[in-house]
PDB file of C-alpha atoms and ligand atoms in Angstrom:
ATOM      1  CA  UNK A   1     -19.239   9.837 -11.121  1.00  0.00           C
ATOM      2  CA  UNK A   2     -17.236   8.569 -14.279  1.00  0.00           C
ATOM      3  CA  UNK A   3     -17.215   5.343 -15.247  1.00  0.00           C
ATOM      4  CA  UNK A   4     -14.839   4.424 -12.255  1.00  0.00           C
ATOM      5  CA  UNK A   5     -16.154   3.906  -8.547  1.00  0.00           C
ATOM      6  CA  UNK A   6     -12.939   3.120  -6.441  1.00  0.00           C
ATOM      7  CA  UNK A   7      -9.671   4.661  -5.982  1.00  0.00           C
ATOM      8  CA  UNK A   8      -6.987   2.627  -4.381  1.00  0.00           C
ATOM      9  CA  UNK A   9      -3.774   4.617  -3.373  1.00  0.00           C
ATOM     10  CA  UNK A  10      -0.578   3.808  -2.713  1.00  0.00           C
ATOM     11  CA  UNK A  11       0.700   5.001   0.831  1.00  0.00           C
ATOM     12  CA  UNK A  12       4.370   5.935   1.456  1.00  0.00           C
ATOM     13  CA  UNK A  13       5.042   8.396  -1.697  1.00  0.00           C
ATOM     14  CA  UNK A  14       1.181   9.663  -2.706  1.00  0.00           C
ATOM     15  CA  UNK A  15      -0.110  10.368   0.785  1.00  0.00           C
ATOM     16  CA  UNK A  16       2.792  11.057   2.913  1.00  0.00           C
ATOM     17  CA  UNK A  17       6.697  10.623   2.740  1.00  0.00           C
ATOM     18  CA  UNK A  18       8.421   8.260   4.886  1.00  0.00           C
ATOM     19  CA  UNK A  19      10.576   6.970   2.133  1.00  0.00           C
ATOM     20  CA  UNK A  20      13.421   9.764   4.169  1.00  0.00           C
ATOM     21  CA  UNK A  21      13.144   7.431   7.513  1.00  0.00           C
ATOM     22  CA  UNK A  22      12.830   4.202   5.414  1.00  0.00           C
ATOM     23  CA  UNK A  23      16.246   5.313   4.202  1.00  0.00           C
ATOM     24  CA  UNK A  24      17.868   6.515   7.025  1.00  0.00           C
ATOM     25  CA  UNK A  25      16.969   3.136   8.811  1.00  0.00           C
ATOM     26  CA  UNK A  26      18.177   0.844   6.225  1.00  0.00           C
ATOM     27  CA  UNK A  27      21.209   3.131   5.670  1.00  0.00           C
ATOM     28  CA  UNK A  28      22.277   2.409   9.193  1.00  0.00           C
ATOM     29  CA  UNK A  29      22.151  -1.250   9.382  1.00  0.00           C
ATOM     30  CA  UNK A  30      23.828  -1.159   5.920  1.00  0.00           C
ATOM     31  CA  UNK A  31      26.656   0.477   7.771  1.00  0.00           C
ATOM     32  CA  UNK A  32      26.620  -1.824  10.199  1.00  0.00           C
ATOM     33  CA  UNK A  33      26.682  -4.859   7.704  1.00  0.00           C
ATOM     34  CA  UNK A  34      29.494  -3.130   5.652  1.00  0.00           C
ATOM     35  CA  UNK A  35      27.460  -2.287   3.249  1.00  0.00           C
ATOM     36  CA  UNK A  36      27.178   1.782   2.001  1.00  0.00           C
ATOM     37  CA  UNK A  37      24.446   3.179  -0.016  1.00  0.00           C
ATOM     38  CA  UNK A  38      23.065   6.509  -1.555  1.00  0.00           C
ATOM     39  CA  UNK A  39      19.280   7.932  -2.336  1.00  0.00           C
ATOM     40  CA  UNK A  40      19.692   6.822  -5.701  1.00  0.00           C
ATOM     41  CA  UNK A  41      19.974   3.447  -4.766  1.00  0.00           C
ATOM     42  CA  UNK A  42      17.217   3.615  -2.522  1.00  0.00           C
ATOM     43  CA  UNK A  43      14.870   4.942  -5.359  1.00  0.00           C
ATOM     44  CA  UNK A  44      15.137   1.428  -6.200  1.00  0.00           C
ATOM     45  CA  UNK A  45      13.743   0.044  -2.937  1.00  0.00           C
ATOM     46  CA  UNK A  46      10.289   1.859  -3.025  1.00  0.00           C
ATOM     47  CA  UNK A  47       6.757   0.389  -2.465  1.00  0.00           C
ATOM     48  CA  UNK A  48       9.590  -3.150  -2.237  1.00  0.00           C
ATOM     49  CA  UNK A  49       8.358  -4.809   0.943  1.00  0.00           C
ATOM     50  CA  UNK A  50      10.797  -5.021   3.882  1.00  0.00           C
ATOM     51  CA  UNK A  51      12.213  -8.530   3.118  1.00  0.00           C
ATOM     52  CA  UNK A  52      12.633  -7.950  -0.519  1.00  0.00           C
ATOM     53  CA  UNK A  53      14.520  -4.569   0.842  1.00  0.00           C
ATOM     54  CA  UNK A  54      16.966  -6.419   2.487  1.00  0.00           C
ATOM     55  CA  UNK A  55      18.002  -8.883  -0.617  1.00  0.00           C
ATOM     56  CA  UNK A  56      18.394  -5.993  -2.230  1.00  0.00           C
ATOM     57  CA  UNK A  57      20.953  -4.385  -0.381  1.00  0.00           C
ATOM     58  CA  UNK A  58      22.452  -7.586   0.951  1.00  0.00           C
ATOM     59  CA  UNK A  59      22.801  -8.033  -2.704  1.00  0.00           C
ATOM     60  CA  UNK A  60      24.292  -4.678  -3.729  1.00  0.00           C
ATOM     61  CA  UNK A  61      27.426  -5.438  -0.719  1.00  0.00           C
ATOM     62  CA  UNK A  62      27.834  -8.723  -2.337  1.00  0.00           C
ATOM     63  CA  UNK A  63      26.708 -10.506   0.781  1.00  0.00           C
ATOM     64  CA  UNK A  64      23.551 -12.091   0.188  1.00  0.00           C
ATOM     65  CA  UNK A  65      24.430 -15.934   1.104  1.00  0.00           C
ATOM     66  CA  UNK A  66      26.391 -14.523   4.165  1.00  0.00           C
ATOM     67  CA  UNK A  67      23.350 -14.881   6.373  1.00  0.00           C
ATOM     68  CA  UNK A  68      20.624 -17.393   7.556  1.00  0.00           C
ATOM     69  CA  UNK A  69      16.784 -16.898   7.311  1.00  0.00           C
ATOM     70  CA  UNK A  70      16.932 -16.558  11.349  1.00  0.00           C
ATOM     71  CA  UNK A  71      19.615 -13.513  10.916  1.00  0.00           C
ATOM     72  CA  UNK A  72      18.245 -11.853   7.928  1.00  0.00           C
ATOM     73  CA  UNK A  73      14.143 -11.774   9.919  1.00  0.00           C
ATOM     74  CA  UNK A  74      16.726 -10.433  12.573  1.00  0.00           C
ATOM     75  CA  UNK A  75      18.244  -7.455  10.651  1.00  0.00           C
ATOM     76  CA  UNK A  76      14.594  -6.654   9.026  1.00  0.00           C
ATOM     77  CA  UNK A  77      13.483  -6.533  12.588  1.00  0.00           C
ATOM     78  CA  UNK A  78      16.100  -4.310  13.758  1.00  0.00           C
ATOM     79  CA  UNK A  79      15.497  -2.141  10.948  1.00  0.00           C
ATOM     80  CA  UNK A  80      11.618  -1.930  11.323  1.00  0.00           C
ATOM     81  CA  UNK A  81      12.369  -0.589  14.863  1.00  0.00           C
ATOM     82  CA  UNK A  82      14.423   2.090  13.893  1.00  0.00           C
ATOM     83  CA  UNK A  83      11.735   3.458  11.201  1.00  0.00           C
ATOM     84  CA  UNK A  84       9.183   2.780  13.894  1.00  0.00           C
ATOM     85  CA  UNK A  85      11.085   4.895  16.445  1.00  0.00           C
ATOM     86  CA  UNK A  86      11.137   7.650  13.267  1.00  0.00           C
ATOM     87  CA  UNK A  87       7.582   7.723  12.414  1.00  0.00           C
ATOM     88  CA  UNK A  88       6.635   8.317  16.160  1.00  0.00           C
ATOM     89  CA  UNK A  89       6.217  12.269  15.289  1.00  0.00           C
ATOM     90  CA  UNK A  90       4.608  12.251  11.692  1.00  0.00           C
ATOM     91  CA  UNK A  91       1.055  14.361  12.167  1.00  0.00           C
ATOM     92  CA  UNK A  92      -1.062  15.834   9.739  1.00  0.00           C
ATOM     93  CA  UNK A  93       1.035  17.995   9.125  1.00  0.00           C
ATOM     94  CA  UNK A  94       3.226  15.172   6.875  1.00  0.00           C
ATOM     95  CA  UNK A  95      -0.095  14.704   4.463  1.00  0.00           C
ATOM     96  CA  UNK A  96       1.136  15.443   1.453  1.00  0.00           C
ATOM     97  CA  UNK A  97      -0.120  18.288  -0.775  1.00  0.00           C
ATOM     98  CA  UNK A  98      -3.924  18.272  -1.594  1.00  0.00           C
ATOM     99  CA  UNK A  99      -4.192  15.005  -0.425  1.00  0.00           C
ATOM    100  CA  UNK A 100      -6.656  15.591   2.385  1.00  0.00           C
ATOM    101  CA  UNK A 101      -8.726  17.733   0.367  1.00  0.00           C
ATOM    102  CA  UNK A 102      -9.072  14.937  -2.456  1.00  0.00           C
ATOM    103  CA  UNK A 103     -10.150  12.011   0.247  1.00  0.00           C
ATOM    104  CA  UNK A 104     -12.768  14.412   1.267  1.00  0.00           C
ATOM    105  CA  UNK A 105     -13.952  15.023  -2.861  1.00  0.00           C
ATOM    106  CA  UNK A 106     -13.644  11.569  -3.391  1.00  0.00           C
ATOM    107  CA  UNK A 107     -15.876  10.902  -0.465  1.00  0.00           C
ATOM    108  CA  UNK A 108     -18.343  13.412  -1.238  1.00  0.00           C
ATOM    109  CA  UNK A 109     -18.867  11.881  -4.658  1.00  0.00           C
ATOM    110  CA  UNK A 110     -19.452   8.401  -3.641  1.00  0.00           C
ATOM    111  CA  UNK A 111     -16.132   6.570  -4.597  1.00  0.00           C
ATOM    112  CA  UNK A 112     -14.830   4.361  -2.481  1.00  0.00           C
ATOM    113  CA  UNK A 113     -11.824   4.701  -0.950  1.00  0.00           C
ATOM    114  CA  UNK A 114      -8.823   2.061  -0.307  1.00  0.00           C
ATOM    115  CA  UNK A 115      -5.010   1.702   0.894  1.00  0.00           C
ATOM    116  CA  UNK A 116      -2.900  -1.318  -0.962  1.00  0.00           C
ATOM    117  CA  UNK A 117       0.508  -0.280   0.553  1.00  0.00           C
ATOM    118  CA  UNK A 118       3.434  -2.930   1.168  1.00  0.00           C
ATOM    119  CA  UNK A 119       4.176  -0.950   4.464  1.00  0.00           C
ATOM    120  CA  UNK A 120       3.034  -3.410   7.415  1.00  0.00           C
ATOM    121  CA  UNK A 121       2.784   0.016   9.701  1.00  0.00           C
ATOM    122  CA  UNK A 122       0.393   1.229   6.941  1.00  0.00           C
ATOM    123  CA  UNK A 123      -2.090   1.575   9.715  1.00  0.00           C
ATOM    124  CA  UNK A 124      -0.054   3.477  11.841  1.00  0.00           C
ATOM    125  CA  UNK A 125       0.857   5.719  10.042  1.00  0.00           C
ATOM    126  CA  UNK A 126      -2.717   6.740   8.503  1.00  0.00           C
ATOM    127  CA  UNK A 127      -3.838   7.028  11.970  1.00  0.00           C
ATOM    128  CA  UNK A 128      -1.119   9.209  12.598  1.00  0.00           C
ATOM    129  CA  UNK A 129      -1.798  10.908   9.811  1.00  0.00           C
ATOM    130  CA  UNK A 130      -5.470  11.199  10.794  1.00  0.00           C
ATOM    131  CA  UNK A 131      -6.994   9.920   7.472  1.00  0.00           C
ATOM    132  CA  UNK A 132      -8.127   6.637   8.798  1.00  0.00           C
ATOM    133  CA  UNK A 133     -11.695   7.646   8.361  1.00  0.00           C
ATOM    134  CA  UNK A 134     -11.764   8.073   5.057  1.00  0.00           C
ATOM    135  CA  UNK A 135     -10.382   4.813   4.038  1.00  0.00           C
ATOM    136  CA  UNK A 136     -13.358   2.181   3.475  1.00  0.00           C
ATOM    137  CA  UNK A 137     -10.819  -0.904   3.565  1.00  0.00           C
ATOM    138  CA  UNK A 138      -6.286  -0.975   4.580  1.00  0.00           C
ATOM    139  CA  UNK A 139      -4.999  -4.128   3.321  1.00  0.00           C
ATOM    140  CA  UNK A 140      -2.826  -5.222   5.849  1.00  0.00           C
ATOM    141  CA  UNK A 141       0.412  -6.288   4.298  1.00  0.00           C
ATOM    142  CA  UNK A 142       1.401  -9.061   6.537  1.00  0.00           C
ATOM    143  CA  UNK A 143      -1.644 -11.289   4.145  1.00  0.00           C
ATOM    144  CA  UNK A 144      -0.309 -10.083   0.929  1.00  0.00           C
ATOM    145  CA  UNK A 145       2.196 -13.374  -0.396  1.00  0.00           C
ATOM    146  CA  UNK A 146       3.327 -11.717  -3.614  1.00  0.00           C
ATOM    147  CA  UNK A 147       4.706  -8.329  -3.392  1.00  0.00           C
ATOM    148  CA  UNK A 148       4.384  -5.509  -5.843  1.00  0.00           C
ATOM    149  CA  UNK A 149       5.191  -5.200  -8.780  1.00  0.00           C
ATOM    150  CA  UNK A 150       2.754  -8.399  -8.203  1.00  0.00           C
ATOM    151  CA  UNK A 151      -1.153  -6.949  -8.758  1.00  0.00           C
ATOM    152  CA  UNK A 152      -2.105  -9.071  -5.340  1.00  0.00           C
ATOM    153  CA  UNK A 153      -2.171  -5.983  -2.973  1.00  0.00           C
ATOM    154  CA  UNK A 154      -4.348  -3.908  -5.274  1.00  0.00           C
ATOM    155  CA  UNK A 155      -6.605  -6.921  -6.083  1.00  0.00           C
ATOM    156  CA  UNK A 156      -7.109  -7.838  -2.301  1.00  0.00           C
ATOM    157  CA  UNK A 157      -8.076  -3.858  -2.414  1.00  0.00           C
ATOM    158  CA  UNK A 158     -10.843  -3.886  -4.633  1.00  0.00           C
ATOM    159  CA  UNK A 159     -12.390  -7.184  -3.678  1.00  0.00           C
ATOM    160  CA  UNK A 160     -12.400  -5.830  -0.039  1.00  0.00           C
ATOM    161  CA  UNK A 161     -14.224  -2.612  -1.671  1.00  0.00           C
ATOM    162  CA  UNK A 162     -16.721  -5.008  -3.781  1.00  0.00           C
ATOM    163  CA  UNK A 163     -15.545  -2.841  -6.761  1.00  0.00           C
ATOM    164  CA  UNK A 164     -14.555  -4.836  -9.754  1.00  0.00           C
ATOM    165  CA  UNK A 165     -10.770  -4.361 -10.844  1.00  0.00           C
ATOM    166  CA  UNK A 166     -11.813  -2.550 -14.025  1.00  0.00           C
ATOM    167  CA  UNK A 167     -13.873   0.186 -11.733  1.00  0.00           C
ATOM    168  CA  UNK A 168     -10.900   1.097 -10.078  1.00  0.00           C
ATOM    169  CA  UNK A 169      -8.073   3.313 -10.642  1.00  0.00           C
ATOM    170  CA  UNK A 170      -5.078   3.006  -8.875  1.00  0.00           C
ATOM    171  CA  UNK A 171      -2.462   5.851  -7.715  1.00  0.00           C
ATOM    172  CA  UNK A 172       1.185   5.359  -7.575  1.00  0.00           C
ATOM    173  CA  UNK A 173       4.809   6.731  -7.184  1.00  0.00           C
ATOM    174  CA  UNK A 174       7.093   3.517  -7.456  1.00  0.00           C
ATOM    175  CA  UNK A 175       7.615   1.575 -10.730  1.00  0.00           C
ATOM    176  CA  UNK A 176       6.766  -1.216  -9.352  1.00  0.00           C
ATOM    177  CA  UNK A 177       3.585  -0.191  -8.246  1.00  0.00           C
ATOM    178  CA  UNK A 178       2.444   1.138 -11.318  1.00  0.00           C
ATOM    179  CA  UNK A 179       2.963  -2.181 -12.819  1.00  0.00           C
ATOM    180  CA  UNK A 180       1.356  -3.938 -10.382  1.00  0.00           C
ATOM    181  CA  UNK A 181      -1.657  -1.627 -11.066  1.00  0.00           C
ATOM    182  CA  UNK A 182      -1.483  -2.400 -14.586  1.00  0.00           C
ATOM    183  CA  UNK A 183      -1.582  -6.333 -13.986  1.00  0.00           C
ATOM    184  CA  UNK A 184      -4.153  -5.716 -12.136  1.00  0.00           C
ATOM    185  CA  UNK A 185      -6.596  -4.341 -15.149  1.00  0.00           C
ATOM    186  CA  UNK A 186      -7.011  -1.012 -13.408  1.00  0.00           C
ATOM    187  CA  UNK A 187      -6.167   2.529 -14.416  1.00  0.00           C
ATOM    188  CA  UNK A 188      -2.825   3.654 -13.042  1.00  0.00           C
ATOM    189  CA  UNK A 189      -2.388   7.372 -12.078  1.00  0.00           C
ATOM    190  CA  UNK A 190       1.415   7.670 -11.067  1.00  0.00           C
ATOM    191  CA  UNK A 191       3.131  10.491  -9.233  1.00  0.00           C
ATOM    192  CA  UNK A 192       6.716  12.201 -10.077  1.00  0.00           C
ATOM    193  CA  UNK A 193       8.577  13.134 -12.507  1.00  0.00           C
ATOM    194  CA  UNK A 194      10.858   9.931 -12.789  1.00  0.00           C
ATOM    195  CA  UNK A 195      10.944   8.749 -16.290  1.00  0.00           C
ATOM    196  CA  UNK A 196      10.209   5.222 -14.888  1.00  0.00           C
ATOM    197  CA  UNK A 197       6.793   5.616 -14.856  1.00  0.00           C
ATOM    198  CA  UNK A 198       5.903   6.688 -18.340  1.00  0.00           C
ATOM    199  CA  UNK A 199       3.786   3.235 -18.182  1.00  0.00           C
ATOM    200  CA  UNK A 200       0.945   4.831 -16.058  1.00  0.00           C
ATOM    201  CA  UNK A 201      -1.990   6.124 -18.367  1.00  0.00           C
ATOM    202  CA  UNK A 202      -1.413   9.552 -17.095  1.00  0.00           C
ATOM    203  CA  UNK A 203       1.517  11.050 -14.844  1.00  0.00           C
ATOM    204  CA  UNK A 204       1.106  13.918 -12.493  1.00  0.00           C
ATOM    205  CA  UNK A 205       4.279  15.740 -11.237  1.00  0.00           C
ATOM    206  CA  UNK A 206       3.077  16.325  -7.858  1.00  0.00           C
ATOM    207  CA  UNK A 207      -0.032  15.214  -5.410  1.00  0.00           C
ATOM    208  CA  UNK A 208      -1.146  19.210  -5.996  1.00  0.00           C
ATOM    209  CA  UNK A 209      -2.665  17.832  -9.323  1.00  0.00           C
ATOM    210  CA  UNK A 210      -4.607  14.607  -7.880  1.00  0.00           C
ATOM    211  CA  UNK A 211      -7.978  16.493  -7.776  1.00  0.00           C
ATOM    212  CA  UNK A 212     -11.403  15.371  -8.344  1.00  0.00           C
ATOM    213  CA  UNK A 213     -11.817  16.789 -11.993  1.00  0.00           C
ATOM    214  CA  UNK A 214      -8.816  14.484 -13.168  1.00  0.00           C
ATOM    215  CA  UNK A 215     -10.660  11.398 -12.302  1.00  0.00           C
ATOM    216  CA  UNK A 216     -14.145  12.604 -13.465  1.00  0.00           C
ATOM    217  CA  UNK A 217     -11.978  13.699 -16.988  1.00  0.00           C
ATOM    218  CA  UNK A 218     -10.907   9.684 -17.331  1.00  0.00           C
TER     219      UNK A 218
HETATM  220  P1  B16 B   1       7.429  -1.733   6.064  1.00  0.00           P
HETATM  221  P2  B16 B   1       4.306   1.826  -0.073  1.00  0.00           P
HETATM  222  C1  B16 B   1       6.490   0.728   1.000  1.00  0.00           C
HETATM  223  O1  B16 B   1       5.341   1.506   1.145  1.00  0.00           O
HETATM  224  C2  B16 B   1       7.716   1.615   0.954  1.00  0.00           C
HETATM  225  O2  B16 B   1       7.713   2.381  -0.239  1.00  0.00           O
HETATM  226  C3  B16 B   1       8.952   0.758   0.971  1.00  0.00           C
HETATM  227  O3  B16 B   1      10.112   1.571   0.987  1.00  0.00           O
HETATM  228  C4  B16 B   1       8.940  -0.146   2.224  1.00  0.00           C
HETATM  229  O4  B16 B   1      10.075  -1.003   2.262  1.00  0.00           O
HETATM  230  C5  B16 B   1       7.653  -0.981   2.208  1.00  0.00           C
HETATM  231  O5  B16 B   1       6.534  -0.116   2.171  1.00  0.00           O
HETATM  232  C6  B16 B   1       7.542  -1.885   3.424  1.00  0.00           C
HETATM  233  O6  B16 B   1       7.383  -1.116   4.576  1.00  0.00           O
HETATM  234  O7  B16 B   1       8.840  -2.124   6.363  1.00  0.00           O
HETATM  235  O8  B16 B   1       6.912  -0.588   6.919  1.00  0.00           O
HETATM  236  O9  B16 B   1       6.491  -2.931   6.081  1.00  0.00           O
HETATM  237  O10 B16 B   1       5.032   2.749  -1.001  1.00  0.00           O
HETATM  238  O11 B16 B   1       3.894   0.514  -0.713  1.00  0.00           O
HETATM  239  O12 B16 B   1       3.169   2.498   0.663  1.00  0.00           O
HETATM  240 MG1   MG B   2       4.961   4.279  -2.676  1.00  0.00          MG
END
C-alpha cells in the first residue's frame, strides 16, 4: 500500500459514459422550452447535479425567472425519465476501459473502495454495470446539500469509508469535481485531455492509464 488507503471515484465520466444520454435528454426538453444547445455547452454541465443542470440551461435561453419552483422540479422530472428510459440497456459492456480490472487491484491490495457521484441513479447504474460489489460505500446523492465543485460528496465518501480525507485520493473527469476533490484535502487524479483540469496533481488521458502502479507511485 502507499501512503493512501481509499480511492473515491467519480461515476458518470471515469467508470462509464452516460454523459451521451444525459445530453440527449436535456437536449430535448431544451427544444421543447425553446431553448437549443450543443456538446460544447454541455461539457459545462458535467458531474453539475440535475437542478443546477437546469439553471444552467434555463439560463443560457435567457429564461430562468420564466418558471416556478413547482414547474422547474417538473421539467427536471421529465428529464430524469427520459435518461432513465436511456440507461435501461447499459451492461458491462459500457465499463469503461481498465476500469474493472483496477476495482479488482484495488481490492486485492486492501484499499477501500467508494462512489461520490452527483447522479441520484448512481446505484442503478453500477448495478447495471455489475460493479456494485466492489464498492465498500455509494453516497446517495439525494443527502448531499452542496453540490460539487462543493467537497461535501467526497467528504460524506470517506467518512462512510472511516478513511481520513488526507488517505484518500479522489478520481475525476469534470472541473468541478476536481475542485471539489481538492477542497476536500485529498489527492485528485483527473481524466481527459481538457485543459480544465490542469488543477489535478496528475492527469491521465484515458481510464487505460488508472492502474494500480500509478497509485502505489504517489
Ligand atoms: P442525475 P457524476 C453527474 O454524474 C453527471 O456528470 C451530470 O451530467 C448529471 O447532471 C449529474 O450526475 C446528476 O445526475 O440527474 O442522474 O441525478 O459525473 O457526478 O457521476
Ligand atoms: Mg463525472
Amino acid at each position: 500500500m502507499s501512503r493512501f488507503e481509499a480511492v473515491i471515484f467519480d461515476l458518470d465520466g471515469v467508470i462509464t459514459d452516460t454523459a451521451e444520454y444525459h445530453y440527449l435528454a436535456w437536449k430535448q426538453l431544451g427544444t421543447e422550452l425553446g431553448i437549443s444547445f450543443d456538446r460544447e455547452f454541455n461539457e459545462t454541465l458535467k458531474g453539475v447535479d440535475r437542478m443546477g443542470s437546469l439553471e444552467r440551461i434555463l439560463e443560457l435561453g435567457g429564461r430562468q425567472d420564466d418558471f416556478t419552483v413547482e414547474e422547474k422540479e417538473a421539467f427536471a422530472t421529465k428529464k430524469n425519465e427520459h435518461y432513465v428510459s436511456l440507461i435501461q440497456d447499459v451492461s458491462p459492456a459500457d465499463i469503461l476501459p481498465g476500469i474493472e480490472q483496477f476495482l479488482k487491484d484495488l481490492r486485492v491490495a486492501g484499499y477501500k473502495i467508494a462512489m461520490a457521484s452527483a447522479s441520484k441513479n448512481a446505484f442503478a447504474v453500477t448495478n447495471s454495470l455489475g460493479l456494485n460489489d466492489y464498492f465498500d460505500h455509494i453516497v446517495d446523492a439525494a443527502t448531499v446539500v452542496k453540490s460539487k465543485p462543493d467537497p461535501e460528496v467526497f467528504l460524506k465518501a470517506a467518512e462512510a469509508v472511516g478513511v481520513r480525507p488526507d488517505k484518500c485520493i479522489g478520481i475525476e473527469d469534470a472541473a468541478a469535481g476536481v475542485t471539489a476533490i481538492n477542497d476536500a484535502g485529498m489527492y485528485a487524479i483527473a481524466i481527459g485531455a481538457d485543459e480544465g483540469l490542469s488543477h489535478a496533481n496528475i492527469v491521465l488521458r484515458s481510464t487505460e492509464s488508472l492502474t494500480i502502479d500509478v497509485v502505489r507511485g504517489i
